[in-house]
Amino acid sequence: MIIVFGSINIDLVARVPALPRAGETVAGPDYAVIPGGKGANQALAARRAGAAVAMVGAVGRDGFAAPALSLLEAAGVELSAVAPVDAATGVAFIAVDAAGENQIVVAAGANAAVRAAALERLAPAPRDTLLMQWEVPEAEILAAARWARARDLRVILNRAPAGPVPAELAALLDVVVVNAHEVLALGAGFGLADGGADGVAAAISERHGLAVAVTLGAEGAICWADGIRHESPAYPVEVVDTTAAGDTFCGALAAALDRGRGLETALEFAAAAGSLACSRAGAQPSIPDLAAIDAAAAILAEQRNPPNRRTTP
Ligand code: RIB
């Protein structure tokens, strides 16, 4: 089982010709109301990738709560530890440009009321997985990691949005997932010089004894663990919208590791899933299912190990 401890949002999305600079107004034709939030997106991604998933989070007692949870509910994500609280459901204001790049402003609302104490509603087994991001309070993330460690769970943190991770929390993690920008912010927080994403990931992994996975957009993904560098290319797609591509990578990676896959295979599976999410608009509607991920991952695996290079036993 995967427990996702994190944010639940409604995304208000406008497509614009170009992203606005400071002080600039840009116009788009209309907007869409889409379920999102890094936590909820990752929960759905893990579920669609084949895992049993429980979500721990909070929503308001308002009109956005039901739509925010609708796709999680439809997919069979366990929602008994999602608390209704006296605050507005989290909202993300998202602009997406013609190239599929985005700019996001998040109003935390109910996500600020997420508490690690809600984890007590769940009864995980040893080697289940806790998956977290950074859109709920830091103190609760630390408390959740302690709770998971005490129960021998695998602990995965997606340090997004970007920033440092306290050493005390790093010591509780098995895997940290970041993008090319976030890995530099993470390294800076540990006092590491900017030696490029690859070098910083290697240094964090070595110093803190973690697996450090870095998503690199069209360049695919790398992961440093135990002094070994794993890599996967992206699966080629026509990019429509990159929103939730990183979340899809995280959910799929957690699902593959939870299923007992090795890091190399899990990285390829996650890279395939994250790529596919770029080919459709919106956060949760863009998240691929297991059959689609398996098909894309099989193509990546075949490229890595073409039939004419295979050795026969
Ligand atoms: O990672 C994408 C997500 O970030 C969006 O769905 C939005 O809600 C913000 O949390």
mmCIF file of C-alpha atoms and ligand atoms in Angstrom:
data_model
loop_
_atom_site.group_PDB
_atom_site.id
_atom_site.type_symbol
_atom_site.label_atom_id
_atom_site.label_comp_id
_atom_site.label_asym_id
_atom_site.label_seq_id
_atom_site.Cartn_x
_atom_site.Cartn_y
_atom_site.Cartn_z
ATOM 1 C CA MET A 1 0.000 0.000 0.000
ATOM 2 C CA ILE A 2 1.042 3.583 -0.640
ATOM 3 C CA ILE A 3 0.009 6.329 1.766
ATOM 4 C CA VAL A 4 0.127 9.771 0.201
ATOM 5 C CA PHE A 5 0.394 12.578 2.758
ATOM 6 C CA GLY A 6 -0.160 15.864 0.979
ATOM 7 C CA SER A 7 -2.166 18.551 -0.737
ATOM 8 C CA ILE A 8 -5.513 18.450 -2.511
ATOM 9 C CA ASN A 9 -6.399 21.366 -4.800
ATOM 10 C CA ILE A 10 -8.747 22.564 -7.442
ATOM 11 C CA ASP A 11 -6.777 23.923 -10.396
ATOM 12 C CA LEU A 12 -8.178 26.954 -12.227
ATOM 13 C CA VAL A 13 -6.398 26.728 -15.559
ATOM 14 C CA ALA A 14 -6.142 29.312 -18.340
ATOM 15 C CA ARG A 15 -4.291 28.695 -21.599
ATOM 16 C CA VAL A 16 -2.372 31.782 -22.680
ATOM 17 C CA PRO A 17 -0.158 32.540 -25.689
ATOM 18 C CA ALA A 18 2.807 33.350 -23.386
ATOM 19 C CA LEU A 19 3.278 33.266 -19.600
ATOM 20 C CA PRO A 20 2.973 36.694 -17.919
ATOM 21 C CA ARG A 21 6.031 38.538 -16.568
ATOM 22 C CA ALA A 22 5.833 40.567 -13.328
ATOM 23 C CA GLY A 23 3.234 43.293 -13.697
ATOM 24 C CA GLU A 24 1.971 41.967 -17.029
ATOM 25 C CA THR A 25 -1.598 40.927 -17.883
ATOM 26 C CA VAL A 26 -2.112 38.231 -20.499
ATOM 27 C CA ALA A 27 -5.471 37.106 -21.871
ATOM 28 C CA GLY A 28 -6.685 33.575 -22.519
ATOM 29 C CA PRO A 29 -9.982 32.536 -24.137
ATOM 30 C CA ASP A 30 -11.461 30.665 -21.107
ATOM 31 C CA TYR A 31 -10.566 28.550 -18.096
ATOM 32 C CA ALA A 32 -11.042 24.988 -16.827
ATOM 33 C CA VAL A 33 -11.741 23.702 -13.301
ATOM 34 C CA ILE A 34 -9.614 20.572 -12.823
ATOM 35 C CA PRO A 35 -8.776 18.363 -9.798
ATOM 36 C CA GLY A 36 -5.131 18.832 -8.802
ATOM 37 C CA GLY A 37 -2.735 19.338 -5.887
ATOM 38 C CA LYS A 38 0.622 17.594 -5.773
ATOM 39 C CA GLY A 39 -0.519 15.117 -3.137
ATOM 40 C CA ALA A 40 -3.774 14.200 -4.867
ATOM 41 C CA ASN A 41 -2.086 14.021 -8.269
ATOM 42 C CA GLN A 42 0.555 11.622 -6.928
ATOM 43 C CA ALA A 43 -2.080 9.511 -5.183
ATOM 44 C CA LEU A 44 -4.012 9.169 -8.441
ATOM 45 C CA ALA A 45 -0.830 8.463 -10.415
ATOM 46 C CA ALA A 46 0.168 5.667 -8.020
ATOM 47 C CA ARG A 47 -3.355 4.232 -8.140
ATOM 48 C CA ARG A 48 -3.541 4.330 -11.957
ATOM 49 C CA ALA A 49 -0.088 2.718 -11.994
ATOM 50 C CA GLY A 50 -1.572 -0.250 -10.175
ATOM 51 C CA ALA A 51 -1.002 0.400 -6.446
ATOM 52 C CA ALA A 52 -3.448 0.340 -3.545
ATOM 53 C CA VAL A 53 -3.435 3.941 -2.282
ATOM 54 C CA ALA A 54 -4.710 5.834 0.761
ATOM 55 C CA MET A 55 -4.752 9.651 0.745
ATOM 56 C CA VAL A 56 -4.187 11.723 3.895
ATOM 57 C CA GLY A 57 -5.107 15.379 3.445
ATOM 58 C CA ALA A 58 -7.750 18.043 4.027
ATOM 59 C CA VAL A 59 -10.431 19.871 2.060
ATOM 60 C CA GLY A 60 -12.790 22.702 2.940
ATOM 61 C CA ARG A 61 -16.519 22.468 3.545
ATOM 62 C CA ASP A 62 -17.147 24.230 0.253
ATOM 63 C CA GLY A 63 -18.171 23.632 -3.338
ATOM 64 C CA PHE A 64 -14.633 22.754 -4.470
ATOM 65 C CA ALA A 65 -14.211 19.812 -2.059
ATOM 66 C CA ALA A 66 -16.255 17.228 -4.007
ATOM 67 C CA PRO A 67 -14.762 17.995 -7.448
ATOM 68 C CA ALA A 68 -11.269 18.024 -5.923
ATOM 69 C CA LEU A 69 -11.794 14.452 -4.693
ATOM 70 C CA SER A 70 -13.893 13.171 -7.606
ATOM 71 C CA LEU A 71 -11.197 11.419 -9.666
ATOM 72 C CA LEU A 72 -9.515 9.933 -6.560
ATOM 73 C CA GLU A 73 -12.857 8.504 -5.489
ATOM 74 C CA ALA A 74 -13.615 7.151 -8.976
ATOM 75 C CA ALA A 75 -10.204 5.456 -9.106
ATOM 76 C CA GLY A 76 -10.685 3.748 -5.727
ATOM 77 C CA VAL A 77 -8.204 5.742 -3.635
ATOM 78 C CA GLU A 78 -8.991 5.277 0.092
ATOM 79 C CA LEU A 79 -10.201 8.679 1.371
ATOM 80 C CA SER A 80 -11.152 7.983 5.004
ATOM 81 C CA ALA A 81 -8.176 10.044 6.244
ATOM 82 C CA VAL A 82 -9.106 13.144 4.240
ATOM 83 C CA ALA A 83 -10.447 15.628 6.798
ATOM 84 C CA PRO A 84 -13.108 18.289 6.144
ATOM 85 C CA VAL A 85 -11.875 21.494 7.851
ATOM 86 C CA ASP A 86 -13.023 25.101 8.332
ATOM 87 C CA ALA A 87 -10.957 26.601 5.523
ATOM 88 C CA ALA A 88 -11.312 26.920 1.776
ATOM 89 C CA THR A 89 -10.321 23.909 -0.347
ATOM 90 C CA GLY A 90 -6.832 24.566 -1.768
ATOM 91 C CA VAL A 91 -6.776 26.318 -5.132
ATOM 92 C CA ALA A 92 -4.019 26.583 -7.738
ATOM 93 C CA PHE A 93 -4.159 29.329 -10.362
ATOM 94 C CA ILE A 94 -2.385 27.957 -13.416
ATOM 95 C CA ALA A 95 -1.407 29.570 -16.717
ATOM 96 C CA VAL A 96 -0.274 27.221 -19.513
ATOM 97 C CA ASP A 97 1.480 28.614 -22.578
ATOM 98 C CA ALA A 98 1.532 27.423 -26.196
ATOM 99 C CA ALA A 99 4.559 25.179 -25.525
ATOM 100 C CA GLY A 100 2.832 23.452 -22.595
ATOM 101 C CA GLU A 101 4.953 25.177 -19.918
ATOM 102 C CA ASN A 102 3.132 26.476 -16.864
ATOM 103 C CA GLN A 103 3.197 29.037 -14.095
ATOM 104 C CA ILE A 104 1.399 28.149 -10.853
ATOM 105 C CA VAL A 105 0.243 30.171 -7.833
ATOM 106 C CA VAL A 106 -1.138 28.061 -4.977
ATOM 107 C CA ALA A 107 -3.502 29.239 -2.220
ATOM 108 C CA ALA A 108 -3.000 26.544 0.449
ATOM 109 C CA GLY A 109 -6.350 26.912 2.258
ATOM 110 C CA ALA A 110 -7.274 23.574 3.888
ATOM 111 C CA ASN A 111 -3.849 22.099 3.047
ATOM 112 C CA ALA A 112 -2.398 24.206 5.886
ATOM 113 C CA ALA A 113 -4.583 22.182 8.274
ATOM 114 C CA VAL A 114 -3.198 18.750 7.274
ATOM 115 C CA ARG A 115 -1.926 16.939 10.360
ATOM 116 C CA ALA A 116 0.264 13.848 10.755
ATOM 117 C CA ALA A 117 -2.077 12.672 13.518
ATOM 118 C CA ALA A 118 -4.523 11.652 10.753
ATOM 119 C CA LEU A 119 -2.099 8.874 9.794
ATOM 120 C CA GLU A 120 -3.266 7.013 12.915
ATOM 121 C CA ARG A 121 -6.455 6.139 11.013
ATOM 122 C CA LEU A 122 -4.398 3.828 8.777
ATOM 123 C CA ALA A 123 -2.792 0.479 9.541
ATOM 124 C CA PRO A 124 0.087 -0.023 7.098
ATOM 125 C CA ALA A 125 2.267 -3.120 6.908
ATOM 126 C CA PRO A 126 6.082 -2.962 7.092
ATOM 127 C CA ARG A 127 7.635 -2.012 3.697
ATOM 128 C CA ASP A 128 4.501 -0.170 2.608
ATOM 129 C CA THR A 129 5.297 3.308 1.291
ATOM 130 C CA LEU A 130 4.758 6.864 2.530
ATOM 131 C CA LEU A 131 4.871 9.424 -0.299
ATOM 132 C CA MET A 132 5.004 13.155 0.502
ATOM 133 C CA GLN A 133 5.484 16.533 -1.184
ATOM 134 C CA TRP A 134 5.979 20.052 0.214
ATOM 135 C CA GLU A 135 2.516 21.663 -0.022
ATOM 136 C CA VAL A 136 1.506 20.880 3.587
ATOM 137 C CA PRO A 137 3.164 22.186 6.802
ATOM 138 C CA GLU A 138 6.841 21.268 7.260
ATOM 139 C CA ALA A 139 6.391 20.199 10.896
ATOM 140 C CA GLU A 140 3.703 17.725 9.809
ATOM 141 C CA ILE A 141 5.915 16.333 7.027
ATOM 142 C CA LEU A 142 8.617 15.658 9.614
ATOM 143 C CA ALA A 143 6.101 14.080 12.009
ATOM 144 C CA ALA A 144 4.724 11.904 9.199
ATOM 145 C CA ALA A 145 8.226 10.728 8.256
ATOM 146 C CA ARG A 146 8.921 9.806 11.917
ATOM 147 C CA TRP A 147 5.621 7.921 12.085
ATOM 148 C CA ALA A 148 6.479 6.000 8.923
ATOM 149 C CA ARG A 149 10.028 5.169 10.025
ATOM 150 C CA ALA A 150 8.733 3.794 13.318
ATOM 151 C CA ARG A 151 6.592 1.379 11.263
ATOM 152 C CA ASP A 152 9.374 0.425 8.849
ATOM 153 C CA LEU A 153 7.747 2.040 5.820
ATOM 154 C CA ARG A 154 9.645 3.194 2.735
ATOM 155 C CA VAL A 155 9.660 7.015 2.825
ATOM 156 C CA ILE A 156 9.692 9.012 -0.407
ATOM 157 C CA LEU A 157 9.720 12.815 -0.506
ATOM 158 C CA ASN A 158 9.101 14.918 -3.594
ATOM 159 C CA ARG A 159 10.763 18.211 -2.557
ATOM 160 C CA ALA A 160 8.404 20.341 -4.636
ATOM 161 C CA PRO A 161 7.978 23.271 -4.568
ATOM 162 C CA ALA A 162 11.746 23.841 -4.355
ATOM 163 C CA GLY A 163 13.631 24.467 -1.114
ATOM 164 C CA PRO A 164 15.873 22.879 1.493
ATOM 165 C CA VAL A 165 15.233 19.741 3.534
ATOM 166 C CA PRO A 166 16.381 19.761 7.181
ATOM 167 C CA ALA A 167 19.067 17.148 7.907
ATOM 168 C CA GLU A 168 16.777 15.599 10.528
ATOM 169 C CA LEU A 169 14.166 14.885 7.839
ATOM 170 C CA ALA A 170 16.735 13.765 5.250
ATOM 171 C CA ALA A 171 17.863 11.088 7.720
ATOM 172 C CA LEU A 172 14.346 9.616 7.653
ATOM 173 C CA LEU A 173 14.054 9.358 3.856
ATOM 174 C CA ASP A 174 14.770 6.511 1.441
ATOM 175 C CA VAL A 175 14.184 8.453 -1.770
ATOM 176 C CA VAL A 176 13.955 12.131 -2.655
ATOM 177 C CA VAL A 177 12.553 13.200 -6.032
ATOM 178 C CA VAL A 178 13.288 16.625 -7.487
ATOM 179 C CA ASN A 179 13.502 18.335 -10.870
ATOM 180 C CA ALA A 180 16.595 19.986 -12.346
ATOM 181 C CA HIS A 181 15.874 23.286 -10.590
ATOM 182 C CA GLU A 182 14.770 21.742 -7.278
ATOM 183 C CA VAL A 183 17.905 19.596 -6.940
ATOM 184 C CA LEU A 184 20.060 22.743 -6.918
ATOM 185 C CA ALA A 185 17.898 24.330 -4.211
ATOM 186 C CA LEU A 186 18.100 21.089 -2.230
ATOM 187 C CA GLY A 187 21.886 20.965 -2.625
ATOM 188 C CA ALA A 188 22.239 24.638 -1.630
ATOM 189 C CA GLY A 189 20.285 23.873 1.558
ATOM 190 C CA PHE A 190 22.858 21.187 2.380
ATOM 191 C CA GLY A 191 25.691 23.672 1.689
ATOM 192 C CA LEU A 192 26.716 21.977 -1.565
ATOM 193 C CA ALA A 193 28.196 24.051 -4.382
ATOM 194 C CA ASP A 194 26.308 24.118 -7.703
ATOM 195 C CA GLY A 195 28.076 21.374 -9.638
ATOM 196 C CA GLY A 196 25.155 20.857 -12.047
ATOM 197 C CA ALA A 197 22.088 18.717 -11.393
ATOM 198 C CA ASP A 198 23.898 15.423 -11.859
ATOM 199 C CA GLY A 199 26.836 16.285 -9.600
ATOM 200 C CA VAL A 200 24.642 17.740 -6.870
ATOM 201 C CA ALA A 201 22.337 14.698 -6.936
ATOM 202 C CA ALA A 202 25.347 12.403 -6.589
ATOM 203 C CA ALA A 203 26.728 14.451 -3.687
ATOM 204 C CA ILE A 204 23.378 14.517 -1.822
ATOM 205 C CA SER A 205 22.955 10.789 -2.322
ATOM 206 C CA GLU A 206 26.414 10.020 -0.999
ATOM 207 C CA ARG A 207 26.312 12.420 1.941
ATOM 208 C CA HIS A 208 22.826 11.511 3.176
ATOM 209 C CA GLY A 209 22.586 7.856 2.115
ATOM 210 C CA LEU A 210 19.477 8.467 -0.004
ATOM 211 C CA ALA A 211 18.378 7.615 -3.501
ATOM 212 C CA VAL A 212 18.109 10.968 -5.337
ATOM 213 C CA ALA A 213 15.936 10.905 -8.464
ATOM 214 C CA VAL A 214 16.002 13.939 -10.752
ATOM 215 C CA THR A 215 13.441 14.530 -13.512
ATOM 216 C CA LEU A 216 14.981 16.291 -16.506
ATOM 217 C CA GLY A 217 12.002 16.975 -18.795
ATOM 218 C CA ALA A 218 12.707 15.916 -22.379
ATOM 219 C CA GLU A 219 16.062 14.529 -21.196
ATOM 220 C CA GLY A 220 14.333 11.852 -19.094
ATOM 221 C CA ALA A 221 15.429 11.140 -15.520
ATOM 222 C CA ILE A 222 18.429 10.043 -13.498
ATOM 223 C CA CYS A 223 18.722 8.499 -10.066
ATOM 224 C CA TRP A 224 21.802 8.262 -7.850
ATOM 225 C CA ALA A 225 21.789 5.527 -5.213
ATOM 226 C CA ASP A 226 24.610 3.685 -3.435
ATOM 227 C CA GLY A 227 27.177 5.334 -5.699
ATOM 228 C CA ILE A 228 25.444 4.084 -8.858
ATOM 229 C CA ARG A 229 23.921 6.352 -11.503
ATOM 230 C CA HIS A 230 20.731 5.039 -13.128
ATOM 231 C CA GLU A 231 19.163 6.826 -16.077
ATOM 232 C CA SER A 232 16.140 6.641 -18.325
ATOM 233 C CA PRO A 233 15.278 8.631 -21.435
ATOM 234 C CA ALA A 234 11.893 10.315 -21.702
ATOM 235 C CA TYR A 235 9.229 8.564 -23.780
ATOM 236 C CA PRO A 236 8.729 10.753 -26.868
ATOM 237 C CA VAL A 237 5.366 12.570 -26.913
ATOM 238 C CA GLU A 238 3.945 15.769 -28.368
ATOM 239 C CA VAL A 239 3.904 18.100 -25.364
ATOM 240 C CA VAL A 240 0.493 19.645 -24.683
ATOM 241 C CA ASP A 241 0.785 20.525 -20.978
ATOM 242 C CA THR A 242 3.532 19.620 -18.484
ATOM 243 C CA THR A 243 1.294 20.173 -15.413
ATOM 244 C CA ALA A 244 1.506 17.133 -13.085
ATOM 245 C CA ALA A 245 4.199 15.406 -15.157
ATOM 246 C CA GLY A 246 6.476 15.418 -12.095
ATOM 247 C CA ASP A 247 3.619 14.225 -9.885
ATOM 248 C CA THR A 248 2.909 11.386 -12.291
ATOM 249 C CA PHE A 249 6.593 10.419 -12.217
ATOM 250 C CA CYS A 250 6.530 10.346 -8.387
ATOM 251 C CA GLY A 251 3.330 8.309 -8.133
ATOM 252 C CA ALA A 252 4.505 5.804 -10.738
ATOM 253 C CA LEU A 253 7.959 5.520 -9.135
ATOM 254 C CA ALA A 254 6.360 4.842 -5.744
ATOM 255 C CA ALA A 255 4.018 2.260 -7.285
ATOM 256 C CA ALA A 256 6.888 0.427 -9.004
ATOM 257 C CA LEU A 257 9.084 0.400 -5.882
ATOM 258 C CA ASP A 258 6.115 -0.654 -3.762
ATOM 259 C CA ARG A 259 5.613 -3.579 -6.163
ATOM 260 C CA GLY A 260 9.219 -4.631 -5.525
ATOM 261 C CA ARG A 261 10.725 -3.398 -8.802
ATOM 262 C CA GLY A 262 14.436 -2.515 -8.837
ATOM 263 C CA LEU A 263 15.494 1.106 -9.193
ATOM 264 C CA GLU A 264 16.451 0.785 -12.881
ATOM 265 C CA THR A 265 13.053 -0.643 -13.888
ATOM 266 C CA ALA A 266 11.144 1.677 -11.572
ATOM 267 C CA LEU A 267 12.922 4.721 -13.035
ATOM 268 C CA GLU A 268 12.047 3.676 -16.586
ATOM 269 C CA PHE A 269 8.404 3.041 -15.609
ATOM 270 C CA ALA A 270 8.199 6.452 -13.901
ATOM 271 C CA ALA A 271 9.870 8.246 -16.829
ATOM 272 C CA ALA A 272 7.380 6.646 -19.226
ATOM 273 C CA ALA A 273 4.440 7.693 -17.011
ATOM 274 C CA GLY A 274 5.697 11.269 -16.586
ATOM 275 C CA SER A 275 6.227 11.631 -20.346
ATOM 276 C CA LEU A 276 2.717 10.385 -21.114
ATOM 277 C CA ALA A 277 1.243 12.953 -18.699
ATOM 278 C CA CYS A 278 2.705 15.728 -20.878
ATOM 279 C CA SER A 279 0.645 14.604 -23.862
ATOM 280 C CA ARG A 280 -2.723 15.591 -22.346
ATOM 281 C CA ALA A 281 -4.082 18.785 -20.801
ATOM 282 C CA GLY A 282 -4.690 19.322 -17.076
ATOM 283 C CA ALA A 283 -3.330 17.728 -13.905
ATOM 284 C CA GLN A 284 -5.332 14.620 -13.006
ATOM 285 C CA PRO A 285 -7.009 14.073 -16.426
ATOM 286 C CA SER A 286 -3.512 13.722 -17.924
ATOM 287 C CA ILE A 287 -2.368 10.874 -15.662
ATOM 288 C CA PRO A 288 -1.947 7.615 -17.637
ATOM 289 C CA ASP A 289 -3.206 4.170 -16.635
ATOM 290 C CA LEU A 290 -1.135 1.030 -16.100
ATOM 291 C CA ALA A 291 -1.626 -0.375 -19.612
ATOM 292 C CA ALA A 292 -0.401 2.842 -21.254
ATOM 293 C CA ILE A 293 2.601 3.104 -18.918
ATOM 294 C CA ASP A 294 3.546 -0.547 -19.415
ATOM 295 C CA ALA A 295 3.406 -0.141 -23.211
ATOM 296 C CA ALA A 296 5.607 2.982 -23.173
ATOM 297 C CA ALA A 297 8.021 1.496 -20.603
ATOM 298 C CA ALA A 298 8.372 -1.641 -22.749
ATOM 299 C CA ILE A 299 9.482 0.542 -25.666
ATOM 300 C CA LEU A 300 12.049 2.314 -23.458
ATOM 301 C CA ALA A 301 13.296 -1.068 -22.187
ATOM 302 C CA GLU A 302 13.619 -2.356 -25.737
ATOM 303 C CA GLN A 303 15.642 0.725 -26.721
ATOM 304 C CA ARG A 304 17.956 0.114 -23.755
ATOM 305 C CA ASN A 305 18.361 -3.552 -24.578
ATOM 306 C CA PRO A 306 17.545 -4.124 -28.292
ATOM 307 C CA PRO A 307 16.813 -7.738 -29.355
ATOM 308 C CA ASN A 308 19.946 -7.896 -31.553
ATOM 309 C CA ARG A 309 22.138 -6.986 -28.544
ATOM 310 C CA ARG A 310 20.607 -9.511 -26.142
ATOM 311 C CA THR A 311 22.761 -12.434 -25.108
ATOM 312 C CA THR A 312 21.080 -15.848 -25.169
ATOM 313 C CA PRO A 313 21.493 -17.890 -22.020
HETATM 314 O O1 RIB B 1 2.291 19.738 -9.678
HETATM 315 C C1 RIB B 1 1.122 20.296 -10.225
HETATM 316 C C2 RIB B 1 0.196 20.734 -9.127
HETATM 317 O O2 RIB B 1 0.797 21.776 -8.390
HETATM 318 C C3 RIB B 1 -1.104 21.297 -9.629
HETATM 319 O O3 RIB B 1 -2.107 20.331 -9.796
HETATM 320 C C4 RIB B 1 -1.448 22.353 -8.587
HETATM 321 O O4 RIB B 1 -2.583 22.063 -7.840
HETATM 322 C C5 RIB B 1 -0.200 22.500 -7.723
HETATM 323 O O5 RIB B 1 -0.356 21.932 -6.493
#
